[in-house]
Amino acid sequence: MAVSWRSWLANEGVKHLCLLIWLSMNVLLFWKTFLLYNQGPEYHYLHQMLGLGLCLSRASASVLNLNCSLILLPMCRILLAFLRGSQKVPSRRTRRLLDKSRTFHITCGVTICIFSGVHVAAHLVNALNFSVNYSEDFVELNAARYRNEDPRKLLFTTVPGLTGVCMVVVLFLMITASTYAIRVSNYDIFWYTHNLFFVFYMLLMLHVSGGLLKYQTNLDTHPPGCINLNRTSSQNISLPEYFSEHFHEPFPEEFSKPEEFTQNTFVKICMEEPRFQANFPQTWLWISGPLCLYCAERLYRYIRSNKPVTIISVISHPSDVMEIRMVKENFKARPGQYIILHCPSVSALENHPFTLTMCPTETKATFGVHLKIVGDWTERFRDLLLPPSSQDSEILPFIQSRNYPKDDWKPYKLRRLYFIWVCRDIQSFRWFADLLCMLHNKFWQENRPDYVNIQLYLSQTDGIQPLDNRLTVGAVVEENSCRWFEQKFPRGRKTVGVFCCGPNSLSKTLHKLSNQNNSYGTRFEYNKESFS
């Protein structure tokens, strides 16, 4: 089925525009820096010594500066939540783009890895060229102490070399621990190694302070490539005069006089020796702002997290699901938001986001989350709250009323909610069934029974027969989704929001379906649950 341009622009347009801007910035920085070090007169002598390695190392460093500054911004969660929730960003498409912050963080990380490889390879060539092309005329420009010095000494005895090696090690640990297999098997390894980025940035600031690469400062009095005649000033003289004064060998036979060889040709003559100075470390200008912003946010998170949270109820549900209900002073949240749980008794630094399944209102301060016991952190958290003898029981009992508060639904423009839930086995429905029944009864009390339409899909049959028309057994998600949308959204319904919370395979399928043409003329705006 062909792609619908209306749906594609709604779901992908702004994202691809931002990606194009980001790519353009990287290409422009790389090319501009490459040309500067390749053709710039201030780097003439340094380029003669190092060659192409100089251009590649500095061009890749510019790209690294940009991405090392941008990679921190998607991790400023409080800032993103402020922009998303306070209507500071009026466009709905732009607000949805903020949910892609984690993807942008990963994109910047991959770019840092690639150009770090280019940067390291170029500097290995530079270290060799510093040793082989040692210049006795411009001693100040040399990084090596003598000709043919072991290049490994430049890597392990200089500040840029040693910090560069350490950064490569730290970056390698962060990359390997960020793979999907390690994150799933042991999230602690991923979390602790990812916090090494503080070490990475400290090493980066030291790395740029070495001053090995230098540029010429006296271009006016010593033009690059000029001829030194041991005079006190620079002047223009003709080549015949220069040849007659300084060359006593016979001229080539085809030229009887020097004037016939270089008529009207001039060469720049200078006396003053070139002066060199180390480059100003521009990396500080790139990363200082985002780094300070991120550190300030981490400090704010730490201060805010010190406010006590009271757990009033812990409920164990089937299928290894645990529900936690809590109370915190002055805590406010809206439906669809998530909270970050941090338990020092489980892990000193590790924390995890969970979507709120119960939000505080004006009449009740209780909020709650449901946790699927998957991974070592949730297992330790469950063992801390629910001892083994208390499984399948509610502890810290809390007397709760079955009266449903009259939440204010007027600010929401939602006309109807279609809840589609796909599970592998029927036991997975049990832990959430009570909450769905509460929601269903609530809308019946408010005389809105058709506001929520619930459809349940069971992917494994095992001889199960559906007892309700809401349960479909052995359904194929792609085919049923198409037919279901055809029936539920007739021609004339302009925009339908699709919100997916599930595995990536299901998300990719729904994302693809949302971008396709449909016979009912509806634009589907696709949204994926994102803890960013």
Short mmCIF file of C-alpha atoms in Angstrom, two decimals:
data_model
loop_
_atom_site.label_atom_id
_atom_site.label_comp_id
_atom_site.label_asym_id
_atom_site.label_seq_id
_atom_site.Cartn_x
_atom_site.Cartn_y
_atom_site.Cartn_z
CA MET A 1 0.00 0.00 0.00
CA ALA A 2 1.28 3.46 -0.92
CA VAL A 3 2.38 6.02 1.63
CA SER A 4 -0.02 8.78 2.58
CA TRP A 5 1.77 12.11 2.34
CA ARG A 6 -0.55 13.70 4.91
CA SER A 7 0.20 11.02 7.47
CA TRP A 8 3.89 10.92 6.55
CA LEU A 9 4.28 14.67 7.01
CA ALA A 10 2.42 14.51 10.32
CA ASN A 11 4.54 11.64 11.64
CA GLU A 12 7.89 12.12 9.93
CA GLY A 13 8.05 15.63 8.47
CA VAL A 14 9.38 17.62 11.43
CA LYS A 15 11.67 14.76 12.46
CA HIS A 16 13.32 14.56 9.04
CA LEU A 17 13.60 18.34 8.85
CA CYS A 18 15.51 18.41 12.14
CA LEU A 19 17.65 15.51 10.97
CA LEU A 20 18.48 17.40 7.78
CA ILE A 21 19.46 20.50 9.77
CA TRP A 22 21.64 18.41 12.06
CA LEU A 23 23.34 16.68 9.11
CA SER A 24 23.93 20.02 7.40
CA MET A 25 25.59 21.40 10.52
CA ASN A 26 27.91 18.40 10.73
CA VAL A 27 28.85 18.52 7.05
CA LEU A 28 29.37 22.28 7.12
CA LEU A 29 31.59 22.12 10.21
CA PHE A 30 33.63 19.23 8.83
CA TRP A 31 34.19 20.85 5.42
CA LYS A 32 34.90 24.34 6.74
CA THR A 33 37.47 23.06 9.24
CA PHE A 34 39.06 20.76 6.66
CA LEU A 35 39.57 23.67 4.25
CA LEU A 36 40.92 25.91 7.02
CA TYR A 37 43.70 23.49 7.93
CA ASN A 38 44.34 22.49 4.34
CA GLN A 39 44.54 25.96 2.77
CA GLY A 40 44.82 28.39 5.68
CA PRO A 41 48.11 30.37 5.57
CA GLU A 42 48.47 30.22 9.35
CA TYR A 43 48.68 26.41 9.15
CA HIS A 44 51.02 26.30 6.13
CA TYR A 45 54.09 24.93 7.93
CA LEU A 46 52.06 22.59 10.15
CA HIS A 47 50.29 21.18 7.10
CA GLN A 48 53.62 20.62 5.37
CA MET A 49 54.73 18.57 8.36
CA LEU A 50 51.56 16.54 9.02
CA GLY A 51 49.72 16.47 5.70
CA LEU A 52 46.19 15.07 5.39
CA GLY A 53 46.20 13.76 8.95
CA LEU A 54 46.06 17.33 10.27
CA CYS A 55 42.97 18.18 8.22
CA LEU A 56 41.09 15.00 9.15
CA SER A 57 41.92 15.22 12.85
CA ARG A 58 40.75 18.83 13.17
CA ALA A 59 37.67 18.39 10.96
CA SER A 60 36.54 15.35 12.96
CA ALA A 61 37.24 17.27 16.18
CA SER A 62 34.78 19.98 15.08
CA VAL A 63 32.06 17.37 14.54
CA LEU A 64 32.88 15.84 17.93
CA ASN A 65 32.57 19.25 19.61
CA LEU A 66 29.11 19.75 18.14
CA ASN A 67 27.78 16.32 19.06
CA CYS A 68 29.38 16.26 22.52
CA SER A 69 27.40 19.41 23.27
CA LEU A 70 24.14 18.25 21.69
CA ILE A 71 24.14 14.78 23.27
CA LEU A 72 23.55 16.25 26.72
CA LEU A 73 20.45 18.27 25.82
CA PRO A 74 18.09 15.27 25.26
CA MET A 75 18.98 14.06 28.76
CA CYS A 76 17.68 17.25 30.41
CA ARG A 77 14.34 15.64 31.22
CA ILE A 78 13.00 18.43 33.41
CA LEU A 79 13.66 21.00 30.69
CA LEU A 80 11.95 18.81 28.09
CA ALA A 81 8.97 18.21 30.39
CA PHE A 82 8.70 21.96 30.96
CA LEU A 83 8.71 22.68 27.23
CA ARG A 84 6.27 19.87 26.50
CA GLY A 85 3.77 20.50 29.28
CA SER A 86 3.73 24.25 29.80
CA GLN A 87 2.56 25.19 26.29
CA LYS A 88 5.84 27.03 25.71
CA VAL A 89 5.98 25.12 22.43
CA PRO A 90 2.65 25.89 20.73
CA SER A 91 2.96 23.41 17.87
CA ARG A 92 1.69 19.92 18.63
CA ARG A 93 4.07 18.39 16.08
CA THR A 94 7.01 20.10 17.75
CA ARG A 95 5.92 18.85 21.17
CA ARG A 96 5.69 15.33 19.76
CA LEU A 97 9.21 15.78 18.42
CA LEU A 98 10.44 16.15 22.00
CA ASP A 99 9.49 12.50 22.51
CA LYS A 100 12.25 11.62 20.03
CA SER A 101 14.92 12.99 22.37
CA ARG A 102 16.22 9.53 23.24
CA THR A 103 16.58 8.69 19.54
CA PHE A 104 18.49 11.91 18.98
CA HIS A 105 20.72 11.07 21.97
CA ILE A 106 21.55 7.70 20.41
CA THR A 107 22.17 9.32 17.01
CA CYS A 108 24.64 11.77 18.53
CA GLY A 109 26.30 8.91 20.41
CA VAL A 110 26.79 6.86 17.25
CA THR A 111 28.20 9.94 15.49
CA ILE A 112 30.66 10.47 18.36
CA CYS A 113 31.82 6.86 18.04
CA ILE A 114 32.35 7.09 14.27
CA PHE A 115 34.21 10.39 14.28
CA SER A 116 36.22 9.38 17.33
CA GLY A 117 37.56 6.54 15.21
CA VAL A 118 38.46 9.00 12.44
CA HIS A 119 40.03 11.37 14.97
CA VAL A 120 42.14 8.64 16.59
CA ALA A 121 43.33 7.25 13.25
CA ALA A 122 44.29 10.72 12.01
CA HIS A 123 46.24 11.49 15.19
CA LEU A 124 48.11 8.19 14.95
CA VAL A 125 49.27 9.33 11.52
CA ASN A 126 50.10 12.76 12.99
CA ALA A 127 52.25 11.19 15.71
CA LEU A 128 54.20 9.30 13.06
CA ASN A 129 54.63 12.41 10.91
CA PHE A 130 55.77 14.48 13.90
CA SER A 131 58.54 11.97 14.36
CA VAL A 132 59.53 11.42 10.72
CA ASN A 133 59.14 15.02 9.51
CA TYR A 134 60.94 16.63 12.41
CA SER A 135 61.75 20.22 11.36
CA GLU A 136 65.08 21.72 12.41
CA ASP A 137 64.08 25.09 10.93
CA PHE A 138 60.93 25.44 13.05
CA VAL A 139 61.76 23.73 16.32
CA GLU A 140 58.86 25.40 18.10
CA LEU A 141 56.39 23.69 15.77
CA ASN A 142 57.59 20.18 16.60
CA ALA A 143 55.80 17.92 19.04
CA ALA A 144 58.64 15.38 18.90
CA ARG A 145 61.91 16.18 20.66
CA TYR A 146 64.12 14.78 17.91
CA ARG A 147 63.86 13.12 14.52
CA ASN A 148 62.54 9.55 14.42
CA GLU A 149 61.41 9.62 18.04
CA ASP A 150 59.20 6.68 18.95
CA PRO A 151 55.59 7.84 18.19
CA ARG A 152 54.35 5.87 21.18
CA LYS A 153 56.13 8.34 23.45
CA LEU A 154 53.95 11.10 22.03
CA LEU A 155 50.85 9.07 22.88
CA PHE A 156 51.78 8.17 26.46
CA THR A 157 53.98 11.04 27.64
CA THR A 158 51.98 14.08 26.47
CA VAL A 159 48.73 15.40 27.99
CA PRO A 160 46.71 15.20 24.73
CA GLY A 161 48.03 11.71 23.99
CA LEU A 162 47.45 10.25 27.45
CA THR A 163 44.01 11.80 27.91
CA GLY A 164 43.08 10.68 24.40
CA VAL A 165 43.95 7.07 25.22
CA CYS A 166 41.91 7.27 28.44
CA MET A 167 38.93 8.73 26.58
CA VAL A 168 39.06 5.92 24.04
CA VAL A 169 38.94 3.38 26.88
CA VAL A 170 36.01 5.15 28.58
CA LEU A 171 34.13 5.50 25.31
CA PHE A 172 34.69 1.82 24.51
CA LEU A 173 33.21 0.82 27.89
CA MET A 174 30.20 3.07 27.37
CA ILE A 175 29.59 1.75 23.85
CA THR A 176 29.81 -1.92 24.72
CA ALA A 177 27.65 -1.53 27.83
CA SER A 178 24.99 0.29 25.80
CA THR A 179 24.25 -2.69 23.59
CA TYR A 180 20.81 -4.23 23.85
CA ALA A 181 22.11 -7.58 25.15
CA ILE A 182 23.90 -6.03 28.14
CA ARG A 183 21.09 -3.61 28.93
CA VAL A 184 18.62 -6.48 29.12
CA SER A 185 20.84 -8.97 30.94
CA ASN A 186 22.36 -6.58 33.48
CA TYR A 187 21.10 -3.01 33.52
CA ASP A 188 23.48 -2.10 36.36
CA ILE A 189 26.47 -2.44 34.04
CA PHE A 190 24.86 -0.11 31.50
CA TRP A 191 23.90 2.46 34.14
CA TYR A 192 27.23 2.64 35.94
CA THR A 193 29.34 2.72 32.78
CA HIS A 194 27.09 5.36 31.25
CA ASN A 195 27.76 7.60 34.23
CA LEU A 196 31.41 7.56 33.20
CA PHE A 197 30.48 10.40 30.88
CA PHE A 198 31.51 12.75 33.72
CA VAL A 199 35.02 11.27 33.50
CA PHE A 200 34.88 11.53 29.70
CA TYR A 201 34.10 15.24 29.79
CA MET A 202 36.78 15.98 32.37
CA LEU A 203 39.34 14.18 30.22
CA LEU A 204 38.04 16.06 27.17
CA MET A 205 38.70 19.41 28.83
CA LEU A 206 42.24 18.32 29.71
CA HIS A 207 42.75 16.87 26.24
CA VAL A 208 42.27 20.19 24.46
CA SER A 209 44.60 22.06 26.84
CA GLY A 210 47.78 20.33 25.62
CA GLY A 211 48.54 22.79 22.81
CA LEU A 212 50.47 20.45 20.50
CA LEU A 213 49.03 21.90 17.30
CA LYS A 214 50.16 25.47 16.68
CA TYR A 215 49.44 28.15 14.12
CA GLN A 216 51.60 31.02 12.82
CA THR A 217 50.88 34.45 14.27
CA ASN A 218 53.15 36.81 12.25
CA LEU A 219 51.72 36.39 8.75
CA ASP A 220 52.34 40.04 7.87
CA THR A 221 56.06 39.97 8.54
CA HIS A 222 56.62 36.33 7.56
CA PRO A 223 54.34 35.23 4.73
CA PRO A 224 54.21 31.43 4.47
CA GLY A 225 56.86 30.10 2.09
CA CYS A 226 58.87 33.32 1.97
CA ILE A 227 62.66 33.36 1.44
CA ASN A 228 64.82 34.47 4.34
CA LEU A 229 67.69 36.83 3.24
CA ASN A 230 68.84 37.73 6.76
CA ARG A 231 67.39 41.22 6.45
CA THR A 232 65.28 43.22 8.87
CA SER A 233 62.18 43.72 6.80
CA SER A 234 60.13 42.16 4.08
CA GLN A 235 60.38 43.36 0.52
CA ASN A 236 59.56 42.41 -3.07
CA ILE A 237 62.43 41.82 -5.51
CA SER A 238 62.47 40.27 -8.94
CA LEU A 239 63.65 36.72 -9.42
CA PRO A 240 66.47 37.67 -11.87
CA GLU A 241 68.04 39.86 -9.21
CA TYR A 242 67.63 37.14 -6.63
CA PHE A 243 69.18 34.53 -8.93
CA SER A 244 72.14 36.75 -9.87
CA GLU A 245 72.94 37.46 -6.21
CA HIS A 246 72.44 34.04 -4.71
CA PHE A 247 72.97 31.51 -7.48
CA HIS A 248 76.31 31.21 -9.27
CA GLU A 249 75.57 28.06 -11.28
CA PRO A 250 75.11 28.47 -15.03
CA PHE A 251 71.55 28.96 -16.26
CA PRO A 252 69.91 26.37 -18.45
CA GLU A 253 71.03 26.55 -22.06
CA GLU A 254 67.59 27.37 -23.40
CA PHE A 255 67.58 30.59 -21.32
CA SER A 256 70.45 32.98 -22.15
CA LYS A 257 69.51 35.47 -19.44
CA PRO A 258 67.69 35.22 -16.15
CA GLU A 259 65.17 37.80 -17.41
CA GLU A 260 63.99 35.39 -20.07
CA PHE A 261 63.41 32.74 -17.40
CA THR A 262 61.33 34.80 -14.92
CA GLN A 263 60.19 38.02 -16.50
CA ASN A 264 57.84 40.04 -14.28
CA THR A 265 57.86 37.33 -11.59
CA PHE A 266 58.20 38.24 -7.92
CA VAL A 267 58.95 36.27 -4.79
CA LYS A 268 58.20 37.26 -1.21
CA ILE A 269 61.34 37.86 0.79
CA CYS A 270 61.28 38.12 4.58
CA MET A 271 63.74 38.23 7.36
CA GLU A 272 61.73 37.62 10.53
CA GLU A 273 61.41 34.06 11.76
CA PRO A 274 57.86 32.68 12.04
CA ARG A 275 56.26 32.73 15.46
CA PHE A 276 53.84 30.00 16.51
CA GLN A 277 51.16 29.83 19.15
CA ALA A 278 48.92 27.03 20.39
CA ASN A 279 45.27 27.06 19.33
CA PHE A 280 42.70 28.33 21.79
CA PRO A 281 40.71 25.29 23.05
CA GLN A 282 37.31 25.83 21.44
CA THR A 283 35.87 22.69 23.01
CA TRP A 284 35.23 24.66 26.19
CA LEU A 285 32.94 27.00 24.27
CA TRP A 286 30.97 24.08 22.84
CA ILE A 287 30.36 21.93 25.91
CA SER A 288 30.44 24.33 28.86
CA GLY A 289 26.84 25.54 28.40
CA PRO A 290 25.12 22.14 27.94
CA LEU A 291 27.32 20.55 30.62
CA CYS A 292 26.46 23.22 33.18
CA LEU A 293 22.77 22.94 32.27
CA TYR A 294 22.80 19.18 32.71
CA CYS A 295 24.71 19.36 36.00
CA ALA A 296 22.23 21.94 37.30
CA GLU A 297 19.36 19.65 36.37
CA ARG A 298 20.97 16.66 38.07
CA LEU A 299 21.42 18.78 41.19
CA TYR A 300 17.78 19.87 41.03
CA ARG A 301 16.69 16.25 40.64
CA TYR A 302 18.74 15.28 43.67
CA ILE A 303 17.26 18.05 45.81
CA ARG A 304 13.72 17.24 44.71
CA SER A 305 14.22 13.52 45.26
CA ASN A 306 15.04 14.10 48.92
CA LYS A 307 11.39 14.85 49.63
CA PRO A 308 9.93 11.79 51.35
CA VAL A 309 7.61 9.43 49.51
CA THR A 310 5.19 7.30 51.52
CA ILE A 311 4.25 3.90 50.12
CA ILE A 312 0.71 3.23 51.29
CA SER A 313 -0.01 0.04 49.40
CA VAL A 314 1.85 -2.72 47.59
CA ILE A 315 -0.21 -5.26 45.64
CA SER A 316 1.05 -8.40 43.95
CA HIS A 317 -0.81 -9.24 40.74
CA PRO A 318 -0.61 -12.33 38.53
CA SER A 319 2.01 -12.64 35.77
CA ASP A 320 4.77 -11.15 37.96
CA VAL A 321 3.23 -7.69 38.15
CA MET A 322 3.41 -5.49 41.22
CA GLU A 323 1.36 -2.37 41.90
CA ILE A 324 2.67 0.39 44.16
CA ARG A 325 0.54 3.24 45.47
CA MET A 326 2.27 6.22 46.97
CA VAL A 327 1.77 9.70 48.39
CA LYS A 328 4.16 12.64 48.11
CA GLU A 329 3.67 16.18 49.29
CA ASN A 330 2.87 18.74 46.57
CA PHE A 331 3.18 16.11 43.85
CA LYS A 332 1.23 16.88 40.68
CA ALA A 333 0.92 14.84 37.52
CA ARG A 334 -1.29 14.45 34.50
CA PRO A 335 -2.51 11.31 32.72
CA GLY A 336 0.10 9.87 30.39
CA GLN A 337 3.08 11.11 32.36
CA TYR A 338 5.68 8.95 34.03
CA ILE A 339 7.76 9.03 37.21
CA ILE A 340 11.31 7.92 37.92
CA LEU A 341 11.70 5.50 40.82
CA HIS A 342 14.95 5.49 42.75
CA CYS A 343 15.44 3.21 45.73
CA PRO A 344 18.87 3.56 47.43
CA SER A 345 18.35 0.24 49.22
CA VAL A 346 18.26 -1.47 45.82
CA SER A 347 20.84 0.60 43.94
CA ALA A 348 22.68 3.77 44.88
CA LEU A 349 22.56 5.35 41.40
CA GLU A 350 20.19 3.29 39.30
CA ASN A 351 16.65 4.54 38.63
CA HIS A 352 13.90 3.59 36.21
CA PRO A 353 10.91 5.34 34.63
CA PHE A 354 7.38 3.96 34.98
CA THR A 355 4.14 5.24 33.49
CA LEU A 356 1.59 6.42 36.03
CA THR A 357 -1.46 4.18 36.20
CA MET A 358 -3.05 6.31 38.90
CA CYS A 359 -2.68 10.09 38.96
CA PRO A 360 -3.27 12.45 41.87
CA THR A 361 -6.31 14.72 41.64
CA GLU A 362 -7.79 17.53 43.67
CA THR A 363 -9.72 15.05 45.78
CA LYS A 364 -7.04 12.41 46.28
CA ALA A 365 -3.27 12.60 46.54
CA THR A 366 -2.58 8.95 45.80
CA PHE A 367 -0.65 8.01 42.68
CA GLY A 368 0.55 4.63 41.55
CA VAL A 369 2.46 2.54 39.03
CA HIS A 370 2.44 -1.06 37.86
CA LEU A 371 5.81 -2.84 37.61
CA LYS A 372 6.52 -5.92 35.51
CA ILE A 373 9.14 -8.02 37.30
CA VAL A 374 11.74 -8.22 34.55
CA GLY A 375 15.41 -7.77 35.35
CA ASP A 376 17.56 -7.66 38.45
CA TRP A 377 16.44 -4.21 39.68
CA THR A 378 12.73 -5.01 39.72
CA GLU A 379 13.45 -8.38 41.32
CA ARG A 380 15.41 -6.78 44.17
CA PHE A 381 12.76 -4.08 44.52
CA ARG A 382 10.03 -6.71 44.78
CA ASP A 383 11.96 -8.73 47.35
CA LEU A 384 12.40 -5.57 49.41
CA LEU A 385 8.69 -4.70 49.40
CA LEU A 386 7.17 -8.17 49.23
CA PRO A 387 8.89 -10.90 51.23
CA PRO A 388 8.58 -14.38 49.68
CA SER A 389 6.00 -15.45 52.25
CA SER A 390 3.74 -12.56 51.29
CA GLN A 391 3.46 -13.34 47.62
CA ASP A 392 0.00 -13.02 46.06
CA SER A 393 -1.19 -10.85 48.93
CA GLU A 394 -1.58 -7.18 49.65
CA ILE A 395 0.70 -5.78 52.33
CA LEU A 396 0.59 -2.43 54.06
CA PRO A 397 -3.20 -2.56 53.72
CA PHE A 398 -4.85 0.67 52.78
CA ILE A 399 -8.59 1.15 53.07
CA GLN A 400 -9.69 2.52 49.74
CA SER A 401 -13.05 3.74 48.60
CA ARG A 402 -14.67 2.59 45.42
CA ASN A 403 -16.12 6.04 44.79
CA TYR A 404 -14.70 7.49 41.60
CA PRO A 405 -13.64 11.13 41.80
CA LYS A 406 -15.18 13.51 39.31
CA ASP A 407 -12.08 14.42 37.34
CA ASP A 408 -12.32 17.41 35.08
CA TRP A 409 -12.32 16.08 31.53
CA LYS A 410 -13.30 19.35 29.86
CA PRO A 411 -9.73 20.46 29.00
CA TYR A 412 -9.26 17.32 26.92
CA LYS A 413 -10.49 17.31 23.32
CA LEU A 414 -10.59 13.52 23.19
CA ARG A 415 -13.87 12.32 21.70
CA ARG A 416 -13.46 8.58 22.09
CA LEU A 417 -10.73 6.23 23.30
CA TYR A 418 -10.13 2.85 21.66
CA PHE A 419 -8.03 0.64 23.90
CA ILE A 420 -6.46 -2.32 22.05
CA TRP A 421 -4.46 -4.78 24.13
CA VAL A 422 -2.49 -7.68 22.63
CA CYS A 423 -1.10 -10.37 24.96
CA ARG A 424 0.46 -13.76 24.48
CA ASP A 425 -1.41 -15.67 27.20
CA ILE A 426 -4.65 -15.03 29.03
CA GLN A 427 -2.92 -14.73 32.41
CA SER A 428 -1.42 -11.43 31.30
CA PHE A 429 -4.89 -9.87 31.19
CA ARG A 430 -5.64 -10.60 34.82
CA TRP A 431 -3.35 -8.06 36.45
CA PHE A 432 -4.88 -5.13 34.57
CA ALA A 433 -8.47 -6.37 34.44
CA ASP A 434 -9.45 -4.77 37.74
CA LEU A 435 -8.26 -1.35 36.61
CA LEU A 436 -10.14 -1.69 33.33
CA CYS A 437 -13.30 -2.64 35.20
CA MET A 438 -12.90 0.40 37.45
CA LEU A 439 -12.55 2.63 34.41
CA HIS A 440 -15.53 1.03 32.69
CA ASN A 441 -17.74 1.45 35.78
CA LYS A 442 -16.61 5.05 36.17
CA PHE A 443 -17.82 6.00 32.70
CA TRP A 444 -21.08 4.22 33.31
CA GLN A 445 -21.58 6.33 36.43
CA GLU A 446 -20.86 9.46 34.38
CA ASN A 447 -23.34 8.35 31.70
CA ARG A 448 -20.60 7.95 29.10
CA PRO A 449 -20.52 4.19 28.50
CA ASP A 450 -19.32 4.51 24.88
CA TYR A 451 -16.40 6.82 25.68
CA VAL A 452 -13.95 3.90 25.94
CA ASN A 453 -13.96 0.94 23.56
CA ILE A 454 -11.87 -1.98 24.81
CA GLN A 455 -10.58 -4.68 22.41
CA LEU A 456 -8.46 -7.56 23.71
CA TYR A 457 -6.36 -9.81 21.46
CA LEU A 458 -4.86 -13.13 22.50
CA SER A 459 -2.05 -14.29 20.22
CA GLN A 460 -1.77 -17.87 21.57
CA THR A 461 -4.94 -19.98 21.45
CA ASP A 462 -4.15 -23.17 23.43
CA GLY A 463 -7.76 -24.26 23.00
CA ILE A 464 -9.18 -21.11 24.62
CA GLN A 465 -12.63 -20.00 23.53
CA PRO A 466 -13.57 -16.32 23.89
CA LEU A 467 -16.34 -15.61 26.40
CA ASP A 468 -16.85 -12.01 25.34
CA ASN A 469 -16.89 -10.20 22.03
CA ARG A 470 -14.13 -7.94 23.37
CA LEU A 471 -11.65 -10.86 23.29
CA THR A 472 -10.28 -12.05 19.93
CA VAL A 473 -8.27 -15.28 20.01
CA GLY A 474 -5.45 -16.06 17.58
CA ALA A 475 -5.56 -12.65 15.93
CA VAL A 476 -3.03 -11.39 13.44
CA VAL A 477 -2.33 -7.83 14.47
CA GLU A 478 -1.58 -6.35 11.03
CA GLU A 479 -4.64 -7.74 9.23
CA ASN A 480 -7.08 -7.13 12.09
CA SER A 481 -5.79 -3.63 12.64
CA CYS A 482 -6.50 -2.69 9.03
CA ARG A 483 -10.02 -4.15 9.08
CA TRP A 484 -10.71 -2.72 12.52
CA PHE A 485 -9.66 0.78 11.48
CA GLU A 486 -11.74 0.47 8.31
CA GLN A 487 -14.83 -0.23 10.41
CA LYS A 488 -14.26 2.19 13.26
CA PHE A 489 -13.14 5.26 11.33
CA PRO A 490 -15.42 5.93 8.39
CA ARG A 491 -14.75 8.54 5.77
CA GLY A 492 -14.90 12.05 7.21
CA ARG A 493 -12.95 11.49 10.44
CA LYS A 494 -9.93 13.74 9.85
CA THR A 495 -7.32 12.93 12.49
CA VAL A 496 -6.86 9.92 14.78
CA GLY A 497 -4.07 9.68 17.32
CA VAL A 498 -2.39 6.28 17.63
CA PHE A 499 -0.48 5.62 20.86
CA CYS A 500 1.64 2.48 21.13
CA CYS A 501 3.12 0.94 24.26
CA GLY A 502 4.77 -2.36 23.47
CA PRO A 503 7.66 -4.18 21.78
CA ASN A 504 9.54 -2.65 18.88
CA SER A 505 8.24 -5.19 16.37
CA LEU A 506 4.64 -4.19 17.08
CA SER A 507 5.58 -0.52 17.12
CA LYS A 508 7.23 -0.71 13.69
CA THR A 509 4.16 -2.43 12.25
CA LEU A 510 1.74 0.18 13.59
CA HIS A 511 4.07 2.98 12.55
CA LYS A 512 4.15 1.66 9.01
CA LEU A 513 0.37 1.25 8.92
CA SER A 514 -0.14 4.80 10.20
CA ASN A 515 1.86 6.21 7.28
CA GLN A 516 0.01 4.28 4.60
CA ASN A 517 -2.85 5.44 2.40
CA ASN A 518 -6.31 4.36 3.47
CA SER A 519 -9.67 4.29 1.74
CA TYR A 520 -11.36 6.26 4.51
CA GLY A 521 -9.28 9.45 4.17
CA THR A 522 -8.05 9.54 7.78
CA ARG A 523 -4.72 10.91 8.93
CA PHE A 524 -3.15 8.79 11.69
CA GLU A 525 -0.71 10.55 13.99
CA TYR A 526 1.56 7.88 15.44
CA ASN A 527 3.01 8.15 18.95
CA LYS A 528 5.31 5.72 20.73
CA GLU A 529 5.68 5.60 24.50
CA SER A 530 8.95 7.34 25.28
CA PHE A 531 10.60 7.85 28.68
CA SER A 532 12.55 10.92 27.64
#
